[in-house]
Tab-separated table of C-alpha atoms in Angstrom:
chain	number	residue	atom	x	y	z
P	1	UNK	CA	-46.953	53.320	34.138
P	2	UNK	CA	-43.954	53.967	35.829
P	3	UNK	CA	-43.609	50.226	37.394
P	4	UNK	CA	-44.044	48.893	34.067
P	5	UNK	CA	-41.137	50.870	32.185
P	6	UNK	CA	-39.012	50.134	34.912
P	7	UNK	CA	-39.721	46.519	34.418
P	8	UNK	CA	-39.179	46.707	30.682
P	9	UNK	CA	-35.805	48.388	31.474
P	10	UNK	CA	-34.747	45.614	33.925
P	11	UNK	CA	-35.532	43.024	31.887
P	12	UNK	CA	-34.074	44.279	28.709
P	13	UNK	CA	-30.742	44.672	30.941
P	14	UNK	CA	-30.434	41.517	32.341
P	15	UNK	CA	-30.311	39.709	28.903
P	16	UNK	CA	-26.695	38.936	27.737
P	17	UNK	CA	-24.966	40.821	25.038
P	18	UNK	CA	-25.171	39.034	21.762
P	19	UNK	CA	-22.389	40.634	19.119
P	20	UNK	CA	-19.071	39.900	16.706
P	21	UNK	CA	-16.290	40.857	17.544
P	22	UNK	CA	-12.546	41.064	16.109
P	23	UNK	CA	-10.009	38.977	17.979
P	24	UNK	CA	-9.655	38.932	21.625
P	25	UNK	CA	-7.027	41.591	22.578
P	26	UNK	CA	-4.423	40.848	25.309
P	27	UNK	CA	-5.226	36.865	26.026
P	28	UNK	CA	-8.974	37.682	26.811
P	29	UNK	CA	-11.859	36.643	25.146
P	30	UNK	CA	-15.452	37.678	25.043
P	31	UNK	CA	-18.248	35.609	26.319
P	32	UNK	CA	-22.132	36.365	26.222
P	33	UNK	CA	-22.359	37.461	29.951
P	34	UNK	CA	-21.012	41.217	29.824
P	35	UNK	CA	-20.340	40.454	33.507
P	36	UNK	CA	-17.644	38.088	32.414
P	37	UNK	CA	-16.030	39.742	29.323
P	38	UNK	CA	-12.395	40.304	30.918
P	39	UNK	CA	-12.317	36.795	32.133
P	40	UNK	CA	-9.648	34.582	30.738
P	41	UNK	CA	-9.999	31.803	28.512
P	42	UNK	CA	-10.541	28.128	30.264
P	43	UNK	CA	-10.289	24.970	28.981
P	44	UNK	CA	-11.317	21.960	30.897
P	45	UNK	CA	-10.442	18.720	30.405
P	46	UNK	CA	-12.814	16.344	27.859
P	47	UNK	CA	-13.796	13.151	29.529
P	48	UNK	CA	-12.485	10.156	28.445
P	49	UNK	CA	-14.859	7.724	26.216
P	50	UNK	CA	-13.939	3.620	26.528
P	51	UNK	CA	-13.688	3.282	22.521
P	52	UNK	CA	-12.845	-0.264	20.652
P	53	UNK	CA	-9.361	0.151	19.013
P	54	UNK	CA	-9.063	0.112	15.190
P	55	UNK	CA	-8.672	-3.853	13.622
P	56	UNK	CA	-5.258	-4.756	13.471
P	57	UNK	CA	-4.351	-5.097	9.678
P	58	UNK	CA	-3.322	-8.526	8.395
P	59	UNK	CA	-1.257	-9.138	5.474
P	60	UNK	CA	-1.469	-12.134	3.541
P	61	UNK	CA	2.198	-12.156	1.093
P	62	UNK	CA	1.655	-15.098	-1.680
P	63	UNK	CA	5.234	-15.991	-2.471
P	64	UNK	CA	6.479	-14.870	0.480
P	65	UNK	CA	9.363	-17.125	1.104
P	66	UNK	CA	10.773	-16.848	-2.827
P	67	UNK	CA	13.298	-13.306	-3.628
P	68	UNK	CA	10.751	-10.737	-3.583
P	69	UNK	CA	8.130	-11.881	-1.133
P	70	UNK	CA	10.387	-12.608	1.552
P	71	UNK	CA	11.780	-8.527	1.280
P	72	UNK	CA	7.620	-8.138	1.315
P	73	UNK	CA	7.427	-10.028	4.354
P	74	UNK	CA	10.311	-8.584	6.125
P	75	UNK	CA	9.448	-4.717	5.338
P	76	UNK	CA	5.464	-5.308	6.756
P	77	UNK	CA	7.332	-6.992	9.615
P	78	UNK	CA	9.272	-3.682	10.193
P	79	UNK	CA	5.900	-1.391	9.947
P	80	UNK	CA	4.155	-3.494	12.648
P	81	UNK	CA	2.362	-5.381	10.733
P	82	UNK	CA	0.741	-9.002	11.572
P	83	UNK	CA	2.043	-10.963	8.434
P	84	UNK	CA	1.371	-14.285	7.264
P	85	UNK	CA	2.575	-16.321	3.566
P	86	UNK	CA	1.392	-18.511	1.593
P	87	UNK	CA	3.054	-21.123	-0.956
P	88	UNK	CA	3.174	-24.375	-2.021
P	89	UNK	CA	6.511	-25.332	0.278
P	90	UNK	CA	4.784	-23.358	3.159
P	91	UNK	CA	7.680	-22.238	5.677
P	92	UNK	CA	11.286	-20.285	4.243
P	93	UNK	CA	14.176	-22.188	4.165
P	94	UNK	CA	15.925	-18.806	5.349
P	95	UNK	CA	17.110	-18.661	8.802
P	96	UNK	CA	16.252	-14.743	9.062
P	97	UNK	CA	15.394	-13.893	12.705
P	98	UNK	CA	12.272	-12.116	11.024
P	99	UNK	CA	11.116	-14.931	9.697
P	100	UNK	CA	10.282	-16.664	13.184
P	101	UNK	CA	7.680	-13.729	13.229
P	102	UNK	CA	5.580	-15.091	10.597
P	103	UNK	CA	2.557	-17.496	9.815
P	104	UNK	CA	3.501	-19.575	7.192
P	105	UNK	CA	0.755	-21.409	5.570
P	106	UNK	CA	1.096	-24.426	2.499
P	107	UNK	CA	-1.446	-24.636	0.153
P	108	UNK	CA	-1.331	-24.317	-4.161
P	109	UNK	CA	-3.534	-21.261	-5.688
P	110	UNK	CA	-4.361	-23.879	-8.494
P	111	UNK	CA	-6.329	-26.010	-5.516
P	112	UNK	CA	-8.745	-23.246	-4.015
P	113	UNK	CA	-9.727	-25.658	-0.839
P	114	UNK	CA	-5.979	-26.168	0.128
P	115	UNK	CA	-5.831	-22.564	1.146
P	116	UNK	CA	-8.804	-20.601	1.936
P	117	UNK	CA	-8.345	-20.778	5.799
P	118	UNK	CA	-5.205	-18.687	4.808
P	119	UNK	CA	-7.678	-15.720	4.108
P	120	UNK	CA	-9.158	-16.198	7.512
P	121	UNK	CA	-8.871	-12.189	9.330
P	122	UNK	CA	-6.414	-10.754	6.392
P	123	UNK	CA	-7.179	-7.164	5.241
P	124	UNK	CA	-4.723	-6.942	2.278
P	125	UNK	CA	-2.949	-9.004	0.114
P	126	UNK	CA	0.479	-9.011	-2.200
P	127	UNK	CA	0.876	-11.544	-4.653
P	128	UNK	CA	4.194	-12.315	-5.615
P	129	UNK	CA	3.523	-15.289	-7.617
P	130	UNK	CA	4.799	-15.877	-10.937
P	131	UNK	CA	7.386	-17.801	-12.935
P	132	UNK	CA	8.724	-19.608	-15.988
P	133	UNK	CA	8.643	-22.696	-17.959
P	134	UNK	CA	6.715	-23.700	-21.092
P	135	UNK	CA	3.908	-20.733	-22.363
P	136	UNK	CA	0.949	-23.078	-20.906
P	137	UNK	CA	2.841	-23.288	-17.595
P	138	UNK	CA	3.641	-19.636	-17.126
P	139	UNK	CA	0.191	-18.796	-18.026
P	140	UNK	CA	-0.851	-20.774	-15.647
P	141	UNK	CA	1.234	-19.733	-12.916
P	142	UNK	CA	1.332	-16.252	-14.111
P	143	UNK	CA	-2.538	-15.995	-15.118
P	144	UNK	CA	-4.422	-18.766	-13.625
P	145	UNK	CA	-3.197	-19.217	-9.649
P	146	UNK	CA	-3.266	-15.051	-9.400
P	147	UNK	CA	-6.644	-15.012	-10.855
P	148	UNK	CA	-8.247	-17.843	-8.407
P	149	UNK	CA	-6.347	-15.314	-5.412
P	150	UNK	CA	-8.152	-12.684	-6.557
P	151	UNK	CA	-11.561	-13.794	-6.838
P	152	UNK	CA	-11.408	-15.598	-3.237
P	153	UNK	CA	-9.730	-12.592	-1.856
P	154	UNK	CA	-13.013	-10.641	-3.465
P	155	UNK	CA	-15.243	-12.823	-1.989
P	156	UNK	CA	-13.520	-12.888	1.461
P	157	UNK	CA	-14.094	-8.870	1.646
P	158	UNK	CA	-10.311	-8.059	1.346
P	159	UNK	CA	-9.440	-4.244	0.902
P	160	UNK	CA	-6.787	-4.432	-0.872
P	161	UNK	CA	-4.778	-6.431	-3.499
P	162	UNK	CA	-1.685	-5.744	-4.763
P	163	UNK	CA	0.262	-7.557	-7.604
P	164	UNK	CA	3.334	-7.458	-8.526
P	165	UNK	CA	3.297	-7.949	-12.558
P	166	UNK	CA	6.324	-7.279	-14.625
P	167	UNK	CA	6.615	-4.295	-17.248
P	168	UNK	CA	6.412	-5.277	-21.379
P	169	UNK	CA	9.924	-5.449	-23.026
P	170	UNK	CA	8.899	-5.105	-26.721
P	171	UNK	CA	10.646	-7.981	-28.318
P	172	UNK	CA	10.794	-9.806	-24.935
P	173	UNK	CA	6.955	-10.175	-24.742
P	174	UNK	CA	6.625	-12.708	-28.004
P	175	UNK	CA	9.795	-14.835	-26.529
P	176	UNK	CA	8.040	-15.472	-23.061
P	177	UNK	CA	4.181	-14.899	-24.497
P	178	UNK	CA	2.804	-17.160	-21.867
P	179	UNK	CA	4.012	-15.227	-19.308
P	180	UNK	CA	3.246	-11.554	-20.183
P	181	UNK	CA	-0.891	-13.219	-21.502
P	182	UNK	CA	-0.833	-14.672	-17.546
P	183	UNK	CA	0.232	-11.485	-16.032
P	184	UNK	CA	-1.679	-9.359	-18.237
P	185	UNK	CA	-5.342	-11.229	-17.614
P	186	UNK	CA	-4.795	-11.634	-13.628
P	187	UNK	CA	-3.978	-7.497	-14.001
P	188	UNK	CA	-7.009	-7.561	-15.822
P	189	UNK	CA	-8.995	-9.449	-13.055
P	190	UNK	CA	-7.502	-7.417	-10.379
P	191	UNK	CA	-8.937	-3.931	-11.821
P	192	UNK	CA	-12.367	-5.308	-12.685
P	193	UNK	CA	-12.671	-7.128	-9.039
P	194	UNK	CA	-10.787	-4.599	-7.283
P	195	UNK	CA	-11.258	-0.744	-8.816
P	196	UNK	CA	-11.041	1.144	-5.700
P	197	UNK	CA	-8.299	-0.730	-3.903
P	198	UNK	CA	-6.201	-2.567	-6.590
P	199	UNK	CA	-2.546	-2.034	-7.266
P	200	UNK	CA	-0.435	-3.226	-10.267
P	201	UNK	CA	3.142	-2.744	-9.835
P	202	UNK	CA	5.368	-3.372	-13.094
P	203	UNK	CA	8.902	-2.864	-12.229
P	204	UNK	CA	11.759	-4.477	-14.456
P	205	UNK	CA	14.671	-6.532	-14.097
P	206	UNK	CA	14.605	-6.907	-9.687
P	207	UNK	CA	17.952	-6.545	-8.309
P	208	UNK	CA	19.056	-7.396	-4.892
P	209	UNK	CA	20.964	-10.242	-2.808
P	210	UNK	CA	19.361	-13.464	-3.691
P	211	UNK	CA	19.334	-16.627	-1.321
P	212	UNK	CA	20.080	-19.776	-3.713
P	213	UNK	CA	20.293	-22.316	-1.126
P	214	UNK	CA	23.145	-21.696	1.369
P	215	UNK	CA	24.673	-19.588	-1.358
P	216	UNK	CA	23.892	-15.429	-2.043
P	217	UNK	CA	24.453	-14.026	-5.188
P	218	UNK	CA	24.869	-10.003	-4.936
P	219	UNK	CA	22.760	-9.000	-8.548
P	220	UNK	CA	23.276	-5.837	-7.086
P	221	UNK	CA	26.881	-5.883	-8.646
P	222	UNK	CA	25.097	-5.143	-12.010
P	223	UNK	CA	21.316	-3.995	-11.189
P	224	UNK	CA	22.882	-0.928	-9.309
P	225	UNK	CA	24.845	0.315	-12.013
P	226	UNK	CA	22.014	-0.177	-14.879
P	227	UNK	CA	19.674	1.578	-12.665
P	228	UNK	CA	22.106	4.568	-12.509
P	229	UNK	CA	23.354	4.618	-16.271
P	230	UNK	CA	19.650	4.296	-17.347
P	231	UNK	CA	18.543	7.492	-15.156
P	232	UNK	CA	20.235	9.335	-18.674
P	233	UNK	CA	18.882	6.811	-21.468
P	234	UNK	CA	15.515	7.177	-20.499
P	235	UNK	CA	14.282	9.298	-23.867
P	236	UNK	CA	15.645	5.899	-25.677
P	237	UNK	CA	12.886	3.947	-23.569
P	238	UNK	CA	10.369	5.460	-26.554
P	239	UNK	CA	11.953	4.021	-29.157
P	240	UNK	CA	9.466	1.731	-31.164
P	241	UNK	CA	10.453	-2.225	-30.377
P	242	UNK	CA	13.781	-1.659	-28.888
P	243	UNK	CA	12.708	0.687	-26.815
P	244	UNK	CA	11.252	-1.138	-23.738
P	245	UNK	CA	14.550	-2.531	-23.344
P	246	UNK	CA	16.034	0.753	-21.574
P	247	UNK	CA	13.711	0.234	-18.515
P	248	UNK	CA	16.075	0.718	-15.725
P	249	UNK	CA	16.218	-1.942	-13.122
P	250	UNK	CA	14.720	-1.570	-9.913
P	251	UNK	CA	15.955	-2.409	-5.952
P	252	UNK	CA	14.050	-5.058	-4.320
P	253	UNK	CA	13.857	-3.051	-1.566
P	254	UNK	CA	12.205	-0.632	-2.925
P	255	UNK	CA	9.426	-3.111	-5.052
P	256	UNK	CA	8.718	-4.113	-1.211
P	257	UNK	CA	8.553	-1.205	0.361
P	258	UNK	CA	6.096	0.621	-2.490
P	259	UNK	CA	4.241	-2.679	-2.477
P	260	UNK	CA	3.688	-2.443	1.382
P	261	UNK	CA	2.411	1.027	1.572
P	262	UNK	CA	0.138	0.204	-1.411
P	263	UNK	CA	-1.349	-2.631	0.782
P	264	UNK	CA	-1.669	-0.440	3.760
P	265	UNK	CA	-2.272	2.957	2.727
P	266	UNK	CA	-6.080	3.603	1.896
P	267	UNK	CA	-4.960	6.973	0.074
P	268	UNK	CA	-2.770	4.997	-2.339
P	269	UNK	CA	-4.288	5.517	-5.434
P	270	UNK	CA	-5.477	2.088	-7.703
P	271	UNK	CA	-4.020	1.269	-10.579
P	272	UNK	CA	-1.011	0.892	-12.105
P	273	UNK	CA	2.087	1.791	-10.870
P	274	UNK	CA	5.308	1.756	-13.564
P	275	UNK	CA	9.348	1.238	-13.117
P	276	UNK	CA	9.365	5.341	-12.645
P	277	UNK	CA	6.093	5.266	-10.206
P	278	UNK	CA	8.502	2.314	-8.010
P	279	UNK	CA	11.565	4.844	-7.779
P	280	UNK	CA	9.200	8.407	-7.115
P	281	UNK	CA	7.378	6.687	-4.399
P	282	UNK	CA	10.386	5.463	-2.701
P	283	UNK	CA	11.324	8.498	-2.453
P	284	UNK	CA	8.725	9.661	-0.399
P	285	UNK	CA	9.009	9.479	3.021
């Protein structure tokens, strides 16, 4: 009887101690092996695992050599980004060292098969295509050529698509109405093919230095100082019909940069993204 309690006894003590505990006091921590409990803490060094590294992001810029793509280009540029443009006169006439950096692809949104290999790899796109002329034109160029981008860009398995559309200006919107129906149905496209990872930016009158052949004109001479005196109209942006016309004007550099990180940044929420949204994101660093 006596050999068996003893047993019972030595077995019983040679199991660890199993408890909770407060914080370790001093620097030492408690283990399971009450042999070990004053011990110090040791780490040892994780072993190394061969992993792939993550796919290198490619941004296809549509427009990129006209005023606002080629800022587009030239900010991805700057966040290490492999870049590439596509337009219908293919490589910039600008002599930027930047733009030596670039892929510059020719091709017309309006003739799908003169462009797909431009999708070839790309992860994101920004469409900075647009312009003016007669209502059938700029709906075409506005509408149309964004529309076919975004459906190939869909069915290429692109991330994510951002376009830069223009905000209404009451009055303004039945003078150019081909232009504001274009942007309005490729916005429309964009959130119905893209809802997770589709961005709209509608900024106003762009302001920055513009390259018009060998000659720059500073718009910044009078887009600065609107975008400053229209910080303290903005209450008179509600005004019924008049009232669009108070949207303060907007840096270039900033359209870019907000347009970059809304490429880039899977966090970035969809949607759309006003002249306000432009200036509160480009304030965040």
């Amino acid at each position: 009887m006596r050999t068996v309690v003893s047993r019972l006894i030595h077995t019983r003590s040679s199991l660890p101690r199993l408890f909770v505990s407060d914080a370790p006091r001093n620097g030492r921590c408690l283990t399971t092996d009450s042999d070990k409990v004053d011990e110090p803490f040791k780490v040892e060094e994780a072993e190394t695992v061969n992993t792939p590294p993550p796919p290198t992001e490619k941004l296809l810029v549509l427009g990129g050599n006209g005023f606002v793509g080629s800022h587009v280009c030239r900010e991805a540029l700057e966040r290490g980004l492999s870049v590439a443009s596509l337009s219908r006169s293919g490589r910039s006439k600008l002599h930027d060292s930047w733009a030596d950096s670039m892929t510059w692809h020719q091709g017309n949104l309006l003739s799908p098969e003169s462009w797909k290999d431009a999708l070839d790899g790309v992860t994101s796109v920004i469409s900075c295509v647009g312009g003016f002329g007669s209502n059938s034109y700029m709906y075409k160029i506005n509408g149309t050529a964004n529309i076919n981008a975004i459906r190939a860009a869909a069915e290429q398995g692109v991330k994510r698509f951002v376009y830069i559309s223009a905000a209404d200006f009451g009055v303004a919107n039945y003078l150019l109405r081909g232009y504001y129906e274009g942007k309005r149905a490729a916005e429309t496209e964009l959130l119905t093919k893209f809802p997770y990872g589709g961005v709209i930016l509608r900024p106003g009158f762009i302001y920055g230095t513009r390259s018009v052949g060998s000659v720059k004109l500073p718009l910044g001479v009078i887009g600065y100082p609107l975008e400053m005196l229209f910080q303290y109209t903005r209450p008179l942006s509600q005004l019924p019909l008049v009232g669009p016309l108070f949207t303060p004007p907007v840096n270039v550099t900033s359209v870019a940069n907000v347009a970059v990180r809304a490429a880039t940044d899977p966090v970035f929420p969809p949607g759309i993204v006003d002249v306000q949204g432009i200036q509160r994101y480009t304030q965040k660093k």
